[in-house]
Amino acid sequence: MAGLLAWIWVLLLTTLAAAFSVDFNSADQCAGQVKGQATGSVGLPAGCQTAFQGANSTSKNIAAPGGLFNAVITPQNGTDKQAGVAFYGQSTCETLIAFGNVPVCMGLGAWASFQFITIEQADDQLTNLDPAPILSIPPNATAVGNLSASATQAASSPPSSTASSSAARRQYGPTSGYGPKRRDVKAEKRIEHGWVHRTRGGVYKYHQVAARAWRGVPLDQWNEGVHKRSTDGWDDANAMGQNHPRSFSRRAMSPLKARSIPSSKCNLVRSCLIDSGGGAGFGIASAAPQLLSEIRRLNKGGDDDWKFLKDPFVVDVVDGSGKSKGLIYAQARQHSDVGSCSDKGTESDALASALSMGTMGSSVTDMRVDLKLPSGNGVTNTLFVSTRSAGNSDMSIHPICEAIQIFD
């Protein structure tokens, strides 16, 4: 009996720590009145949910989606950084189209069901809520010829970003020739020139383009003679002064400035907002200013900063003393006149605004935001951003929000 009571007590504590409330809204950016609510914790209520309670206490249950396509997820009784609320495109909780655990308005798209689960459970169901492990390839390896057979096949046939079959997505998961799952991944302390890793966008080899910046090069485009390691901007106080033109910015970390994207110009949708914990105050809101600074310093193409991120870009963020605080990763998909989303008419401002509106100053460590232009045949411009605090034992890149699918 004592053992049973102890088990029940542990379960109760776990449930309380992982509880969330969801407020459903029909208005853009959740600016309207709450019209529906749901409350739960991991496994409670059990299974796939296809209805929620009307906001009025006398209201009957509302069948999903009930015309409500936006929601705010609020952690209750503390926060569980390994859990959240998942929304799916089918009534059977199959295709993950939104996931979050922070109190910022999310766009749910054409959702049909939801459930309260851990990030690990979401990974088991789908694919990429897991590290994209570094492939075991020597830094001097060239092109695809040095890959294993399984990785070569994946490099030449990357997964479709719009696949809706869980089986099709799973075959490109972390166990399909790219290394073991999260609990088995060997910890990596620091990204290095020549490392190769996979995202849903393809297989890339990291080119160190500056002292604390790396840019992904599609594996079949890697040229050892061209993609040479650069340490430009190395912030060595003994070698150059703080204001030396080649030194990396050493100003103290500061939050993103508040910016907005007018809804009349573009619709910004947050489909993945995760606070994975362990950041000790390090997240997208605090790391993004140095990401933007390095893009502007290294981008020779002017204002086209969104297009600069068509391949992954990683920055080692430092504090005012030059000490590493962690990594920030960003990649953009699609590119259709994103500058028109900005009041200033520039992609640089649109990117900064997407980062600012995406996080809303919260503790988000991983996110996906979509910019949908009112014209352009419904083209969706997507931005993935992930961070890893220097305090983590595993510093490999984890673009976990890539598990989110567009579901029509």
Coordinates of C-alpha atoms in Angstrom, one line a residue:
M1 CA 0.0 0.0 0.0
A2 CA 2.8 2.4 0.9
G3 CA 4.4 1.8 -2.5
L4 CA 1.1 2.5 -4.3
L5 CA 0.6 5.8 -2.3
A6 CA 4.1 6.9 -3.1
W7 CA 3.5 6.2 -6.8
I8 CA 0.3 8.2 -6.7
W9 CA 2.1 11.1 -5.0
V10 CA 4.8 11.2 -7.6
L11 CA 2.2 11.1 -10.4
L12 CA 0.3 13.9 -8.7
L13 CA 3.4 16.1 -8.5
T14 CA 4.3 15.4 -12.1
T15 CA 0.8 16.2 -13.2
L16 CA 0.7 19.5 -11.3
A17 CA 4.1 20.5 -12.7
A18 CA 3.1 19.8 -16.3
A19 CA -0.3 21.4 -16.3
F20 CA -1.3 23.8 -19.0
S21 CA -4.4 25.9 -19.8
V22 CA -5.3 26.8 -23.4
D23 CA -7.4 29.8 -24.3
F24 CA -8.9 29.6 -27.9
N25 CA -9.4 32.8 -29.9
S26 CA -10.7 33.6 -33.4
A27 CA -9.0 37.0 -33.7
D28 CA -5.6 37.6 -35.3
Q29 CA -2.8 37.7 -32.7
C30 CA -5.4 36.5 -30.1
A31 CA -6.7 40.1 -29.8
G32 CA -10.3 39.1 -29.5
Q33 CA -12.4 37.6 -26.7
V34 CA -11.6 34.1 -25.4
K35 CA -14.3 31.8 -26.7
G36 CA -13.0 28.4 -25.6
Q37 CA -10.8 26.8 -23.1
A38 CA -9.0 23.5 -22.3
T39 CA -7.0 22.5 -19.3
G40 CA -4.8 19.4 -18.9
S41 CA -1.4 17.9 -18.1
V42 CA 0.7 15.2 -19.7
G43 CA -1.7 12.2 -20.3
L44 CA -4.7 14.0 -18.7
P45 CA -7.2 13.9 -20.2
A46 CA -5.9 10.8 -21.9
G47 CA -5.6 10.4 -25.6
C48 CA -6.5 12.6 -28.5
Q49 CA -8.9 15.4 -27.8
T50 CA -11.3 16.6 -30.4
A51 CA -13.4 19.0 -28.4
F52 CA -13.0 21.8 -25.7
Q53 CA -15.1 23.7 -23.3
G54 CA -16.8 26.9 -24.3
A55 CA -15.6 30.0 -22.4
N56 CA -19.0 30.5 -20.9
S57 CA -19.4 28.0 -18.0
T58 CA -22.8 27.1 -19.3
S59 CA -21.6 26.4 -22.8
K60 CA -21.4 22.9 -24.1
N61 CA -18.3 21.4 -25.5
I62 CA -17.2 22.8 -28.8
A63 CA -16.0 20.4 -31.5
A64 CA -12.5 21.3 -32.9
P65 CA -11.7 23.6 -34.4
G66 CA -15.0 25.5 -33.8
G67 CA -13.9 28.4 -35.9
L68 CA -11.1 29.2 -33.4
F69 CA -7.6 29.1 -35.0
N70 CA -5.5 30.9 -32.5
A71 CA -4.6 30.1 -28.9
V72 CA -2.5 31.1 -25.9
I73 CA -0.9 28.3 -23.9
T74 CA -0.2 29.1 -20.3
P75 CA 1.8 26.9 -18.0
Q76 CA 0.1 26.3 -14.6
N77 CA 1.6 25.4 -11.2
G78 CA 5.1 25.9 -12.4
T79 CA 6.5 25.0 -15.8
D80 CA 7.6 21.7 -17.3
K81 CA 10.2 22.4 -20.0
Q82 CA 9.9 19.0 -21.4
A83 CA 6.1 19.1 -22.1
G84 CA 3.6 21.2 -24.0
V85 CA 0.4 21.2 -26.0
A86 CA 0.4 19.6 -29.5
F87 CA -2.1 20.4 -32.2
Y88 CA -2.7 18.1 -35.2
G89 CA -4.2 18.2 -38.7
Q90 CA -6.4 15.1 -38.3
S91 CA -8.8 14.0 -35.6
T92 CA -6.5 11.1 -34.9
C93 CA -3.5 13.3 -33.7
E94 CA -1.3 12.3 -36.6
T95 CA 0.2 15.3 -38.3
L96 CA 1.8 17.8 -35.9
I97 CA 1.0 21.3 -37.1
A98 CA 1.6 23.4 -33.9
F99 CA 3.4 22.9 -30.6
G100 CA 4.0 25.2 -27.7
N101 CA 4.5 25.7 -24.0
V102 CA 4.9 29.5 -23.5
P103 CA 2.1 32.1 -23.1
V104 CA 2.4 33.8 -26.5
C105 CA -0.4 33.7 -29.1
M106 CA 0.0 30.8 -31.6
G107 CA -1.6 30.2 -34.9
L108 CA -3.0 26.7 -35.1
G109 CA -3.8 26.4 -38.8
A110 CA -6.3 23.8 -40.0
W111 CA -6.2 21.9 -36.7
A112 CA -8.6 19.0 -35.8
S113 CA -7.3 17.6 -32.5
F114 CA -4.9 18.3 -29.6
Q115 CA -3.3 16.6 -26.7
F116 CA -1.0 17.3 -23.7
I117 CA 2.3 15.5 -24.2
T118 CA 6.0 15.6 -23.6
I119 CA 8.5 16.7 -26.2
E120 CA 9.9 13.2 -26.2
Q121 CA 6.4 11.8 -26.9
A122 CA 6.0 14.2 -29.8
D123 CA 9.4 12.9 -31.1
D124 CA 8.2 9.3 -30.9
Q125 CA 5.1 10.1 -32.9
L126 CA 6.8 12.2 -35.6
T127 CA 10.4 12.9 -36.5
N128 CA 12.4 15.9 -35.7
L129 CA 11.7 16.9 -32.1
D130 CA 15.2 15.5 -31.5
P131 CA 18.7 16.5 -32.2
A132 CA 19.9 16.7 -35.8
P133 CA 23.1 14.8 -34.9
I134 CA 26.5 15.6 -36.4
L135 CA 27.5 13.0 -38.9
S136 CA 30.7 11.2 -38.3
I137 CA 32.6 12.6 -41.3
P138 CA 36.2 14.0 -41.2
P139 CA 36.5 17.8 -41.6
N140 CA 38.4 17.3 -44.9
A141 CA 35.8 15.0 -46.5
T142 CA 34.6 16.3 -49.8
A143 CA 31.2 16.1 -51.5
V144 CA 28.9 13.1 -51.2
G145 CA 31.4 10.5 -52.0
N146 CA 32.6 10.3 -48.4
L147 CA 29.2 9.6 -46.9
S148 CA 27.9 6.3 -45.9
A149 CA 25.4 4.7 -48.3
S150 CA 22.4 5.6 -46.1
A151 CA 23.5 9.2 -45.6
T152 CA 24.3 9.5 -49.3
Q153 CA 20.8 8.4 -50.3
A154 CA 19.3 10.9 -47.8
A155 CA 21.5 13.7 -49.1
S156 CA 20.4 13.2 -52.6
S157 CA 16.7 12.7 -51.6
P158 CA 15.9 15.0 -48.8
P159 CA 12.5 14.6 -47.1
S160 CA 9.5 16.5 -48.3
S161 CA 8.6 19.4 -46.0
T162 CA 4.9 18.9 -46.8
A163 CA 4.6 15.2 -46.3
S164 CA 1.6 14.3 -44.1
S165 CA 2.3 10.6 -43.6
S166 CA 3.8 9.9 -40.2
A167 CA 5.5 6.8 -41.7
A168 CA 7.0 8.8 -44.5
R169 CA 8.4 11.4 -42.1
R170 CA 9.7 8.7 -39.7
Q171 CA 11.9 7.2 -42.3
Y172 CA 14.0 10.3 -42.2
G173 CA 14.0 10.5 -38.4
P174 CA 17.1 10.6 -36.2
T175 CA 17.5 6.8 -36.4
S176 CA 17.6 6.6 -40.2
G177 CA 21.4 6.5 -40.8
Y178 CA 22.0 9.8 -39.0
G179 CA 22.8 8.5 -35.6
P180 CA 20.9 7.5 -32.4
K181 CA 18.1 9.3 -30.7
R182 CA 18.5 12.1 -28.1
R183 CA 19.5 10.0 -25.1
D184 CA 22.2 8.3 -27.1
V185 CA 23.8 11.3 -28.9
K186 CA 27.4 11.9 -28.0
A187 CA 27.7 15.3 -26.4
E188 CA 29.4 17.9 -28.6
K189 CA 30.9 21.0 -26.9
R190 CA 31.4 23.3 -29.9
I191 CA 30.6 23.5 -33.6
E192 CA 33.6 23.2 -35.9
H193 CA 34.5 24.0 -39.5
G194 CA 33.7 21.1 -41.7
W195 CA 31.1 19.4 -39.5
V196 CA 28.2 17.9 -41.4
H197 CA 24.7 17.7 -40.2
R198 CA 21.2 17.3 -41.5
T199 CA 18.1 19.4 -41.3
R200 CA 14.7 18.8 -43.0
G201 CA 16.0 21.2 -45.7
G202 CA 18.9 18.9 -46.6
V203 CA 22.4 17.9 -45.6
Y204 CA 24.9 20.7 -45.0
K205 CA 28.6 21.1 -44.2
Y206 CA 29.4 24.0 -41.9
H207 CA 31.8 26.6 -43.3
Q208 CA 33.3 28.8 -40.6
V209 CA 33.0 32.2 -42.2
A210 CA 34.1 34.3 -39.2
A211 CA 35.5 33.8 -35.7
R212 CA 32.2 33.0 -34.2
A213 CA 29.9 32.3 -37.2
W214 CA 29.3 29.3 -39.4
R215 CA 27.2 28.9 -42.5
G216 CA 25.8 25.7 -43.9
V217 CA 26.9 24.8 -47.4
P218 CA 24.8 22.1 -49.3
L219 CA 27.0 19.0 -49.3
D220 CA 27.1 18.7 -53.0
Q221 CA 28.3 22.3 -53.3
W222 CA 31.2 22.0 -50.9
N223 CA 34.6 22.9 -52.4
E224 CA 37.6 22.5 -50.1
G225 CA 39.5 25.1 -52.1
V226 CA 36.8 27.7 -51.7
H227 CA 35.2 27.0 -48.4
K228 CA 38.3 27.7 -46.2
R229 CA 38.0 28.3 -42.5
S230 CA 38.1 32.0 -41.5
T231 CA 38.7 33.5 -38.1
D232 CA 38.0 37.1 -39.2
G233 CA 36.8 39.1 -36.2
W234 CA 38.4 37.0 -33.6
D235 CA 37.7 38.8 -30.3
D236 CA 41.1 38.4 -28.7
A237 CA 41.6 41.3 -26.3
N238 CA 45.3 40.8 -26.2
A239 CA 45.6 41.1 -30.0
M240 CA 43.2 44.0 -30.8
G241 CA 41.2 46.6 -29.0
Q242 CA 37.5 46.3 -28.4
N243 CA 36.7 48.9 -31.1
H244 CA 39.0 47.4 -33.7
P245 CA 37.0 47.1 -37.0
R246 CA 37.7 43.4 -37.2
S247 CA 36.7 42.6 -33.7
F248 CA 33.5 40.7 -32.9
S249 CA 30.8 42.9 -31.3
R250 CA 31.5 42.7 -27.5
R251 CA 28.6 44.8 -26.3
A252 CA 26.6 43.4 -23.5
M253 CA 23.8 41.1 -24.5
S254 CA 20.5 43.0 -24.7
P255 CA 16.9 42.0 -25.6
L256 CA 15.5 42.5 -29.1
K257 CA 13.9 45.9 -29.7
A258 CA 10.1 45.7 -29.9
R259 CA 9.0 45.7 -33.6
S260 CA 5.8 44.8 -35.4
I261 CA 4.6 43.6 -38.8
P262 CA 1.4 45.3 -39.8
S263 CA -1.4 42.8 -40.4
S264 CA -2.3 44.8 -43.5
K265 CA 1.1 43.9 -45.0
C266 CA 1.7 40.3 -43.8
N267 CA 0.1 37.8 -41.5
L268 CA 2.7 36.5 -38.9
V269 CA 1.8 33.1 -37.6
R270 CA 3.7 31.4 -34.7
S271 CA 3.2 27.6 -35.1
C272 CA 6.0 26.4 -32.7
L273 CA 7.1 28.2 -29.5
I274 CA 9.1 26.1 -27.0
D275 CA 11.0 26.9 -23.9
S276 CA 13.1 23.8 -23.5
G277 CA 14.7 25.0 -20.3
G278 CA 18.4 24.9 -19.2
G279 CA 19.0 28.3 -20.9
A280 CA 19.7 30.3 -17.7
G281 CA 18.2 33.3 -19.3
F282 CA 19.7 32.5 -22.8
G283 CA 17.1 32.3 -25.5
I284 CA 16.1 33.8 -28.9
A285 CA 15.1 37.1 -27.4
S286 CA 18.6 37.7 -25.9
A287 CA 20.7 36.0 -28.7
A288 CA 18.9 37.4 -31.7
P289 CA 20.6 40.9 -31.7
Q290 CA 24.0 39.3 -32.3
L291 CA 22.5 37.0 -34.9
L292 CA 21.3 40.1 -36.8
S293 CA 24.6 41.9 -36.3
E294 CA 26.6 39.1 -37.8
I295 CA 24.2 38.7 -40.7
R296 CA 24.6 42.3 -41.6
R297 CA 28.3 42.2 -41.2
L298 CA 28.8 39.1 -43.4
N299 CA 26.0 39.5 -45.9
K300 CA 27.5 41.2 -48.9
G301 CA 24.1 41.3 -50.7
G302 CA 22.7 44.3 -48.9
D303 CA 19.2 44.2 -47.4
D304 CA 18.4 40.6 -48.6
D305 CA 18.9 39.2 -45.1
W306 CA 16.0 36.7 -45.3
K307 CA 17.5 35.1 -48.4
F308 CA 20.9 35.0 -46.7
L309 CA 19.3 32.5 -44.3
K310 CA 18.3 30.1 -47.1
D311 CA 21.1 27.9 -45.8
P312 CA 21.6 27.4 -42.0
F313 CA 23.5 30.1 -40.1
V314 CA 25.0 29.7 -36.6
V315 CA 26.5 32.3 -34.4
D316 CA 28.3 31.8 -31.1
V317 CA 26.9 34.6 -28.9
V318 CA 29.2 36.3 -26.4
D319 CA 28.6 38.7 -23.5
G320 CA 30.3 42.0 -22.9
S321 CA 33.5 40.3 -21.7
G322 CA 33.7 38.1 -24.8
K323 CA 32.6 34.9 -23.0
S324 CA 30.5 32.5 -25.0
K325 CA 26.8 32.3 -23.8
G326 CA 25.6 29.8 -26.4
L327 CA 24.7 29.2 -30.0
I328 CA 21.8 30.6 -32.1
Y329 CA 20.8 28.8 -35.3
A330 CA 18.5 30.2 -38.0
Q331 CA 17.3 29.1 -41.4
A332 CA 14.6 30.6 -43.6
R333 CA 12.5 28.7 -46.2
Q334 CA 10.9 30.3 -49.2
H335 CA 11.5 33.8 -50.3
S336 CA 8.8 35.9 -51.8
D337 CA 9.2 39.7 -51.4
V338 CA 9.5 39.5 -47.6
G339 CA 10.6 43.1 -47.5
S340 CA 7.1 44.1 -48.3
C341 CA 6.1 42.9 -44.8
S342 CA 8.1 45.7 -43.3
D343 CA 7.1 49.4 -42.9
K344 CA 10.7 50.2 -43.9
G345 CA 10.4 48.0 -47.0
T346 CA 13.6 46.0 -46.2
E347 CA 14.2 42.3 -45.6
S348 CA 16.6 43.3 -42.8
D349 CA 13.7 45.0 -40.9
A350 CA 11.3 42.2 -41.8
L351 CA 13.7 39.6 -40.3
A352 CA 14.2 41.6 -37.1
S353 CA 10.4 42.1 -36.8
A354 CA 9.7 38.4 -37.3
L355 CA 12.2 37.6 -34.5
S356 CA 10.8 40.3 -32.2
M357 CA 7.1 39.4 -32.8
G358 CA 7.9 35.7 -32.7
T359 CA 9.2 35.7 -29.2
M360 CA 7.3 38.7 -27.8
G361 CA 10.1 39.0 -25.2
S362 CA 9.4 35.6 -23.8
S363 CA 11.8 32.8 -22.8
V364 CA 11.4 31.0 -26.1
T365 CA 14.4 28.8 -27.0
D366 CA 13.1 27.3 -30.2
M367 CA 10.5 28.6 -32.7
R368 CA 8.9 28.6 -36.1
V369 CA 7.2 31.7 -37.5
D370 CA 5.6 32.0 -40.9
L371 CA 5.1 35.2 -42.8
K372 CA 2.1 35.0 -45.2
L373 CA 1.8 37.7 -47.8
P374 CA -1.7 38.7 -48.8
S375 CA -0.6 38.3 -52.4
G376 CA 1.8 35.9 -54.0
N377 CA -0.4 32.9 -54.4
G378 CA -0.4 32.1 -50.7
V379 CA 3.4 31.6 -50.5
T380 CA 4.5 31.0 -46.9
N381 CA 7.9 32.3 -45.8
T382 CA 9.1 30.3 -42.9
L383 CA 11.8 31.1 -40.3
F384 CA 13.2 28.4 -37.9
V385 CA 15.3 29.5 -35.0
S386 CA 16.9 27.4 -32.2
T387 CA 19.3 28.2 -29.4
R388 CA 21.6 26.2 -27.1
S389 CA 23.0 27.7 -23.9
A390 CA 26.7 27.2 -23.3
G391 CA 25.7 25.5 -20.1
N392 CA 24.4 22.4 -22.0
S393 CA 26.6 19.4 -22.2
D394 CA 25.2 18.7 -25.7
M395 CA 25.9 21.6 -28.1
S396 CA 24.9 20.0 -31.3
I397 CA 22.3 21.9 -33.3
H398 CA 18.6 21.0 -32.6
P399 CA 16.2 22.7 -35.0
I400 CA 13.3 20.9 -33.2
C401 CA 10.5 23.0 -34.6
E402 CA 11.2 21.5 -38.0
A403 CA 8.8 18.7 -36.9
I404 CA 5.9 21.1 -37.5
Q405 CA 4.1 20.6 -40.8
I406 CA 1.9 22.8 -43.0
F407 CA -1.4 21.0 -43.2
D408 CA -4.1 22.0 -45.7

